[in-house]
Short mmCIF file of C-alpha atoms in Angstrom, two decimals:
data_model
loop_
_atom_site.label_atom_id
_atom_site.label_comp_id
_atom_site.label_asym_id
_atom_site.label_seq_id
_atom_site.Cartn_x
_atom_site.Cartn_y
_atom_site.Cartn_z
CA UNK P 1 -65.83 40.67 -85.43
CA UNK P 2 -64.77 40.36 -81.94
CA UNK P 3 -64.60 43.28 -79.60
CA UNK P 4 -62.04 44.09 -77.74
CA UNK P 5 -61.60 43.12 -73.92
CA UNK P 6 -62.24 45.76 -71.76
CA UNK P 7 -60.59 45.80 -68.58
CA UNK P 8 -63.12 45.76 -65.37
CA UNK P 9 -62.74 47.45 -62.66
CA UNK P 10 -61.39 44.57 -60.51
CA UNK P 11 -58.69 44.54 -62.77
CA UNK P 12 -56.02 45.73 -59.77
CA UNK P 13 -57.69 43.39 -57.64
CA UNK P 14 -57.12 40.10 -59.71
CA UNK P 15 -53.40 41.30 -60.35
CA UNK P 16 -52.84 40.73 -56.26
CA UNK P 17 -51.17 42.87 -53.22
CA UNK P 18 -47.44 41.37 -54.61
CA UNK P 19 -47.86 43.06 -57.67
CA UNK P 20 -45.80 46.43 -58.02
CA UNK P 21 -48.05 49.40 -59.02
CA UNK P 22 -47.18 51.05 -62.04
CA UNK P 23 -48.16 54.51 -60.23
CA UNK P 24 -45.90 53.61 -56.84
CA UNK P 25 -43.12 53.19 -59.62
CA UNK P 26 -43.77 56.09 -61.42
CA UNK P 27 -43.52 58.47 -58.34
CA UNK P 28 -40.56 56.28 -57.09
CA UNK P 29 -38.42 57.35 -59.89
CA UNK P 30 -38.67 60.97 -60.09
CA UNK P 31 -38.26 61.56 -56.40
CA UNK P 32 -34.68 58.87 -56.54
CA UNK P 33 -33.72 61.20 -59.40
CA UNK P 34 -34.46 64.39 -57.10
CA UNK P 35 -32.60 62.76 -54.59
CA UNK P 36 -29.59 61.73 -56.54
CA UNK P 37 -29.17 65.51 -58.22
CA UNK P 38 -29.58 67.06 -54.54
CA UNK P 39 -27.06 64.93 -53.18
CA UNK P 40 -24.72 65.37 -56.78
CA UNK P 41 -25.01 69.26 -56.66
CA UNK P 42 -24.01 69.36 -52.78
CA UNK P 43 -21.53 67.38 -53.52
CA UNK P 44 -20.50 69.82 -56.44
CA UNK P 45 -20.72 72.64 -54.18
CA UNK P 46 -18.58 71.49 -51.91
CA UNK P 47 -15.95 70.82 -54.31
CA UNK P 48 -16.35 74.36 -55.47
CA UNK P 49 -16.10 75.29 -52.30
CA UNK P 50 -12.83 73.61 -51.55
CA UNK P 51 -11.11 74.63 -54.54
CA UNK P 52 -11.66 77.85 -55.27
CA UNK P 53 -9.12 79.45 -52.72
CA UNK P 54 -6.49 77.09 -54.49
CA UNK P 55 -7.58 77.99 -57.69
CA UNK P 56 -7.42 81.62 -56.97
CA UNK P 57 -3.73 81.05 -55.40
CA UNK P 58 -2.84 79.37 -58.69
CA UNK P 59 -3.77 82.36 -60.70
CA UNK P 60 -2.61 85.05 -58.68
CA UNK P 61 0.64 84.03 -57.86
CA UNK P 62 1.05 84.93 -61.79
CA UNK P 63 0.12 88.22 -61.37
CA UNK P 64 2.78 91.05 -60.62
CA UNK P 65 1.93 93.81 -57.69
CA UNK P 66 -0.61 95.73 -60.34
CA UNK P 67 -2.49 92.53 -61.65
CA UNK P 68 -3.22 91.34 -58.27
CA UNK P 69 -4.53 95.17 -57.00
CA UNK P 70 -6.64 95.72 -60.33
CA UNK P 71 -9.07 92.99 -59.58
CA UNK P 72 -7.76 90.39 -62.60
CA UNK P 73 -6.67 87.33 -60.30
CA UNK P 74 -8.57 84.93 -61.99
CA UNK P 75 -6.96 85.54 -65.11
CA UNK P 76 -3.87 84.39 -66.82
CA UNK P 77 -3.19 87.55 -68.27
CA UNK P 78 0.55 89.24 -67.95
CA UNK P 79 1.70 85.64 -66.67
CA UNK P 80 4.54 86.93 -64.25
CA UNK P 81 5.11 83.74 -62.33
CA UNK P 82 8.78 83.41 -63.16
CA UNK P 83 9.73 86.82 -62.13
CA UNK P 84 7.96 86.41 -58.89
CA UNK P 85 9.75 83.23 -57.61
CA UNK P 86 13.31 85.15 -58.53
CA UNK P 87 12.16 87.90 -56.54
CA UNK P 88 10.91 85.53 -53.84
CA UNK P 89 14.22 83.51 -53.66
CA UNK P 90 16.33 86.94 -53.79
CA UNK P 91 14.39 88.81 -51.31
CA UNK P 92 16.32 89.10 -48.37
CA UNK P 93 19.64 87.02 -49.16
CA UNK P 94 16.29 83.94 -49.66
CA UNK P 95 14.86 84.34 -46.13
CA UNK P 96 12.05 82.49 -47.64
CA UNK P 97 13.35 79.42 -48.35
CA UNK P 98 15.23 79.56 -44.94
CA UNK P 99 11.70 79.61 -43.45
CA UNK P 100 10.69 76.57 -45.95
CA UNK P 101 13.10 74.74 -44.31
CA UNK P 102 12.33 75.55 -40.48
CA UNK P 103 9.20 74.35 -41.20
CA UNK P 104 10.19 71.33 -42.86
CA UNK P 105 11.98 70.38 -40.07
CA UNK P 106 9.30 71.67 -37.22
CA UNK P 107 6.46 69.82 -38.98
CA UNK P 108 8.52 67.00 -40.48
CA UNK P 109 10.31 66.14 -37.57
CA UNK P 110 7.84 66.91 -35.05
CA UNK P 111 5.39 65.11 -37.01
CA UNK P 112 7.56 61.85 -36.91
CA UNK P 113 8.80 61.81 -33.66
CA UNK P 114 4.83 62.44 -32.10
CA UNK P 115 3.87 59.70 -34.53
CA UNK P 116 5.95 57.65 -32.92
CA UNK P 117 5.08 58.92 -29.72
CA UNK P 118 1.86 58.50 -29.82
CA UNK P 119 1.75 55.12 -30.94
CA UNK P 120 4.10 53.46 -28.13
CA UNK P 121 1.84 54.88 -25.54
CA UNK P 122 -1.51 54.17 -27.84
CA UNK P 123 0.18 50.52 -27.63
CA UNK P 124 1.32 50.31 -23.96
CA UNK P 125 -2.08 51.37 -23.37
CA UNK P 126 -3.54 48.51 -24.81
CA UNK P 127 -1.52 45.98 -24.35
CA UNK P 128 -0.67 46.64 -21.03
CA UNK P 129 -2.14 46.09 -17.22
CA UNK P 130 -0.60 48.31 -14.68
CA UNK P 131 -2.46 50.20 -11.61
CA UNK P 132 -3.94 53.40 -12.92
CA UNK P 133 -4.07 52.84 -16.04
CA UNK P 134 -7.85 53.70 -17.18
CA UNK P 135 -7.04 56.94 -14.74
CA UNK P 136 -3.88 57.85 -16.60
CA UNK P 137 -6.38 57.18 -19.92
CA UNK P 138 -8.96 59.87 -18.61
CA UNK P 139 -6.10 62.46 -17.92
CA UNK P 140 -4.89 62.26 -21.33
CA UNK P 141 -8.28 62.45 -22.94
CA UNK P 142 -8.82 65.42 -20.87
CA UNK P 143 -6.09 66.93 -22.74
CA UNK P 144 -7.63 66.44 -25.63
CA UNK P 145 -10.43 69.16 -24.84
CA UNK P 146 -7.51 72.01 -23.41
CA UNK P 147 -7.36 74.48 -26.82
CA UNK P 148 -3.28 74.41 -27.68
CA UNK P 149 -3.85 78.17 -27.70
CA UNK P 150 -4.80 78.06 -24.08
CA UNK P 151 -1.07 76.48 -23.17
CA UNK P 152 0.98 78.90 -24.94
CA UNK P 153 1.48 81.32 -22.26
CA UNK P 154 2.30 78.12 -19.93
CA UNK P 155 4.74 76.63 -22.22
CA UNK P 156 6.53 80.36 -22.79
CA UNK P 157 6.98 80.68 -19.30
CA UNK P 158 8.38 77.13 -18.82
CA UNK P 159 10.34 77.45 -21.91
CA UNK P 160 12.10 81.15 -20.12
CA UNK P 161 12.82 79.48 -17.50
CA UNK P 162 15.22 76.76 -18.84
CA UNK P 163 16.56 79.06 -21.81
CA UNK P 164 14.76 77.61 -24.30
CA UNK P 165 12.71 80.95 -25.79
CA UNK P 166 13.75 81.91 -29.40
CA UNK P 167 15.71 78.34 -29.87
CA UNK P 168 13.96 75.72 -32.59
CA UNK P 169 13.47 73.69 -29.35
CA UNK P 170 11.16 76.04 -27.84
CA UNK P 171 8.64 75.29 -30.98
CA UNK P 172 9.86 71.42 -31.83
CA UNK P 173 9.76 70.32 -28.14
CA UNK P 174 5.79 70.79 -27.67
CA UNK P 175 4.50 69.43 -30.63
CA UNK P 176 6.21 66.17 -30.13
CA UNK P 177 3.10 64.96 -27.65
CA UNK P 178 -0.43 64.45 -29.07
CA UNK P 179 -3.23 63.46 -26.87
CA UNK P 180 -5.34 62.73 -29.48
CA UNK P 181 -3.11 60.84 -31.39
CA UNK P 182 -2.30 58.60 -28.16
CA UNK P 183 -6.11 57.89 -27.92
CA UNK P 184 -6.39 57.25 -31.77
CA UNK P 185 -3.34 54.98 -31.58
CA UNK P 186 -5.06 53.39 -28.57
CA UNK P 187 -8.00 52.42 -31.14
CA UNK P 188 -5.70 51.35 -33.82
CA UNK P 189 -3.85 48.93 -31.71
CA UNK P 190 -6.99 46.95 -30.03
CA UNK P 191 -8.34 46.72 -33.88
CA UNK P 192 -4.63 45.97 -35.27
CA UNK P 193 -2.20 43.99 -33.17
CA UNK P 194 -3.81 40.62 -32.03
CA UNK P 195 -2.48 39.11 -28.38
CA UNK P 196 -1.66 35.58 -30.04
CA UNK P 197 0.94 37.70 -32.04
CA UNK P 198 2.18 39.27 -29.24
CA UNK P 199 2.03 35.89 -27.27
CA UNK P 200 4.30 34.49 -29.95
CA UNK P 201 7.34 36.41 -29.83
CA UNK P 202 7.60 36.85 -26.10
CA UNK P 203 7.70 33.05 -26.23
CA UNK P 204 10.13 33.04 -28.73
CA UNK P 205 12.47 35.18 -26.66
CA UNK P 206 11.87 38.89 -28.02
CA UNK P 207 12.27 41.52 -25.56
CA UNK P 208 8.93 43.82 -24.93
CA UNK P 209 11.04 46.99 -27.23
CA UNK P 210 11.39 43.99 -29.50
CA UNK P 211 8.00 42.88 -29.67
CA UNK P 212 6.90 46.67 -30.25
CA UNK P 213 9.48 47.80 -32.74
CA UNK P 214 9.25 44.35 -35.22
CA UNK P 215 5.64 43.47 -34.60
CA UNK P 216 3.26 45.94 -33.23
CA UNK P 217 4.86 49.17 -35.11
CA UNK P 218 4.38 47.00 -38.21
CA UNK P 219 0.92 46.04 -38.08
CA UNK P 220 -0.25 49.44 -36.59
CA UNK P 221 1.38 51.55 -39.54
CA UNK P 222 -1.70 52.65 -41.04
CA UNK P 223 -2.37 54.27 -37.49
CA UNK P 224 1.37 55.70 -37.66
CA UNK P 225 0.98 57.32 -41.10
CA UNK P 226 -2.84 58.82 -39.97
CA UNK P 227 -0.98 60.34 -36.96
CA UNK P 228 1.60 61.61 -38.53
CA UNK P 229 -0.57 63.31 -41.39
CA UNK P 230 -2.98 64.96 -38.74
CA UNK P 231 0.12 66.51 -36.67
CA UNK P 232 2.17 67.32 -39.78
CA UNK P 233 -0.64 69.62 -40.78
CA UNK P 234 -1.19 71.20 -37.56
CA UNK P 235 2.70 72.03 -37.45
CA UNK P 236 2.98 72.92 -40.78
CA UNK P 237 -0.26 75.54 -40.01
CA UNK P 238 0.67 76.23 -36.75
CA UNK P 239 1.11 80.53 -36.06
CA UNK P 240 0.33 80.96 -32.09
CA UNK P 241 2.45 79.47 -30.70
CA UNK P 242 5.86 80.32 -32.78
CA UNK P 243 4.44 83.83 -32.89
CA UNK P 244 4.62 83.47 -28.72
CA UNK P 245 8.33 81.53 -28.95
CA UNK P 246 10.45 83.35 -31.58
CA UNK P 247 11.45 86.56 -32.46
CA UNK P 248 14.69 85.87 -34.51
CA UNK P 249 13.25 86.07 -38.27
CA UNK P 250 15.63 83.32 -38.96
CA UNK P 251 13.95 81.08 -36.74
CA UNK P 252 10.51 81.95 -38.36
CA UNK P 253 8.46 79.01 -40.19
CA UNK P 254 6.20 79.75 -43.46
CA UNK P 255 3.37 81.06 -41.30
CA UNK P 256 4.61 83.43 -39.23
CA UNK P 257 7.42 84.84 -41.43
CA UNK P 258 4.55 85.21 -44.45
CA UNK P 259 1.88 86.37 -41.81
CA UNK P 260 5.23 89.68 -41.21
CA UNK P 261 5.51 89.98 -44.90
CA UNK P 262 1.30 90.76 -45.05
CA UNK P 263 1.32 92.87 -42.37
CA UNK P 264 3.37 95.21 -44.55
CA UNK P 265 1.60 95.23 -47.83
CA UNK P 266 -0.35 98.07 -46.45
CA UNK P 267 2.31 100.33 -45.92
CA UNK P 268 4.28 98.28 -49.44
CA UNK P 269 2.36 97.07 -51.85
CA UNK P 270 5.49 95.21 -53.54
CA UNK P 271 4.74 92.39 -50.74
CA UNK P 272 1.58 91.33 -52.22
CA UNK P 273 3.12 89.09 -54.83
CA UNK P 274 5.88 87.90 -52.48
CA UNK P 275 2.65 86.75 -50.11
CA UNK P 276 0.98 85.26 -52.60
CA UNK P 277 3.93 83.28 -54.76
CA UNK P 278 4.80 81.99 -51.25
CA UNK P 279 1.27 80.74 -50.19
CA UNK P 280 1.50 78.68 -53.45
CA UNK P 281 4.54 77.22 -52.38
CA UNK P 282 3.68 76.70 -49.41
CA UNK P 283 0.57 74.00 -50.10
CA UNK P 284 2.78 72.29 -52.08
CA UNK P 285 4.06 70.04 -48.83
CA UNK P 286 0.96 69.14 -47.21
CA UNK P 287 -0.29 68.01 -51.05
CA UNK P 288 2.73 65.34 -51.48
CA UNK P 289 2.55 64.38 -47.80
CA UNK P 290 -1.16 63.78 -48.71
CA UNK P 291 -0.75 61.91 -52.55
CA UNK P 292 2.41 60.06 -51.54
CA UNK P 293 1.00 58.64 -47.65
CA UNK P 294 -2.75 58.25 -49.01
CA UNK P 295 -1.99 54.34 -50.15
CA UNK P 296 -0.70 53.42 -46.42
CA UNK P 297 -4.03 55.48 -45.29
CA UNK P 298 -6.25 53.71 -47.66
CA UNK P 299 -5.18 50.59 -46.17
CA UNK P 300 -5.54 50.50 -43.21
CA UNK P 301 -9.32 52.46 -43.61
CA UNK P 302 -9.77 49.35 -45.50
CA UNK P 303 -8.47 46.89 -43.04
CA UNK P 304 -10.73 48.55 -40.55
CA UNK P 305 -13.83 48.41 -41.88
CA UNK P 306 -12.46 44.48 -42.70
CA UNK P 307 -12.62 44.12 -38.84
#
C-alpha cells in the first residue's frame, strides 16, 4: 500500500514568488467586500438623505391643517390633497399661481437670456485677441468670489435711482449676468469649438455674429444647457434679493410670496397646508428642467471626458 505524499515544508518555496498565496487572497476578499458595503451604505445614506425632505413634502401636502400639526406627515392617512390645491388656487382670487408665473418668467427668462450671455462672452473670450483681455478675465473671476447677497443693497440703490424698484425689471435685470457661467463657458468653448471650424466659415464669407450664432452656439450647447440649469435654479431659489426689490405681492415669485404665507402660520394655522401644497408644487419645475435637459447635459459630460 502506498502512503500518501506528504507535503514538505519547502512546499511554498518550490511553488515560486509568481504564485498567488492562497492566504493574500483570502484576506483580499473580505476587506474588497468591506470596502464595497462601506462605499454601498454611504452611498445609501446619502440617498436617504436627499430624499427624505421630498418624501416628507409628498406626504404632507395630503394632510389638512390638523394632520400636519398632530405629528402624522408621513402617513397617507385622511388623504386631503385635492381639497388643498382648490384652496390653494382660490386663496386670494389664485395669488399663487400669479406668483408661479413671475417666477417662471424671472427664472425662465433670466435663465435663457444669461445662458446666452454667458456663452458669447465665454466665446469672445476664447476665440478672441484684444488688449486686456486676460485682465478683463481676472475682473470677472473676481466676481465670482463677491456673495450676490453682498450686492443687493448696491443694486437697490442703483435700481431707485432710475425707477426701477418694485418693477419685474428690478429682479430680471441682475440675474441676466453670470460670472461664473462666463468662465465655465470660457472652458466649454476651448474644449468645444475647434479654430479650423471657425477658420472655415470666415473664409467662406460668414460674418463673426454668423460664425457664433450657426457654428459656435451649436457645438457649445451642452455648455448652454449646463448654464442655463445652474442659473435657472438659483432664480427659481432666489429670496434676498426680491425680498430687497419688491413689495407689490403681485410682483412676488414662489419664494418670497410662500416665505409671507409662513410667517403667518403662527398667528393662522390654516396657512400650514397652503405652505406646504405649494412647496410641492413648487419642485415640480426645477425636476422637468432637470429630466427633460439631462440628455443635452449627458452629452456633452460625455464629449468632454472624449477630449
Amino acid at each position: 500500500m502506498t502512503s500518501p505524499t506528504m507535503a514538505g515544508p519547502d512546499t511554498a518555496a518550490r511553488a515560486g514568488p509568481g504564485t498567488p498565496s492562497r492566504t493574500g487572497t483570502a484576506h483580499r476578499a473580505p476587506s474588497r467586500w468591506l470596502s464595497r458595503t462601506a462605499v454601498n451604505g454611504a452611498l445609501l445614506l446619502s440617498v436617504l438623505y436627499t430624499l427624505f425632505p421630498l418624501v416628507w413634502l409628498v406626504t404632507a401636502a395630503t394632510k389638512d391643517t390638523g394632520g400636519l400639526l398632530s405629528g402624522e406627515a408621513f402617513s397617507f392617512k385622511g388623504f386631503d390633497l385635492g381639497h388643498n390645491l382648490s384652496q390653494l388656487a382660490a386663496y386670494n382670487d389664485g395669488v399663487y399661481f400669479r406668483w408661479y408665473l413671475n417666477s417662471l418668467l424671472y427664472a425662465g427668462g433670466g435663465a435663457a437670456v444669461c445662458a446666452l450671455v454667458s456663452v458669447a462672452a465665454g466665446y469672445a473670450f476664447d476665440k478672441y485677441a484684444f488688449r486686456g483681455k486676460e485682465k478683463l478675465f481676472g475682473v470677472v473671476l473676481l466676481g465670482v468670489l463677491v456673495p450676490t447677497t453682498a450686492l443687493a443693497l448696491p443694486m437697490y440703490l442703483l435700481a431707485s435711482k432710475v425707477g426701477l424698484v418694485n418693477t419685474y425689471w428690478s429682479v430680471l435685470i441682475p440675474v441676466l449676468v453670470n460670472p461664473f457661467g462666463v468662465y465655465l463657458s470660457r472652458v466649454f468653448s476651448a474644449s468645444y469649438i475647434p479654430d479650423e471650424a471657425l477658420e472655415a466659415a470666415r473664409i467662406d464669407g460668414a460674418s463673426e455674429l454668423r460664425t457664433f450664432w450657426s457654428i459656435g452656439l451649436r457645438m457649445v450647447m451642452p455648455g448652454f444647457v449646463t448654464v442655463f440649469l445652474f442659473q435657472f435654479t438659483a432664480i427659481w431659489n432666489n429670496f434676498f434679493l426680491p425680498l430687497v426689490m419688491l413689495s407689490d405681492q403681485k410682483l412676488f415669485p414662489l419664494s418670497l410670496g410662500l416665505y409671507a404665507w409662513n410667517s403667518n402660520t403662527h398667528a393662522e394655522p390654516g396657512y400650514y397646508p397652503l405652505v406646504v401644497t405649494g412647496s410641492l408644487l413648487a419642485v415640480i419645475p426645477l425636476i422637468v428642467a432637470f429630466v427633460s435637459l439631462q440628455r443635452h447635459w449627458k452629452a456633452g459630460l460625455a464629449a468632454g471626458s472624449l477630449k
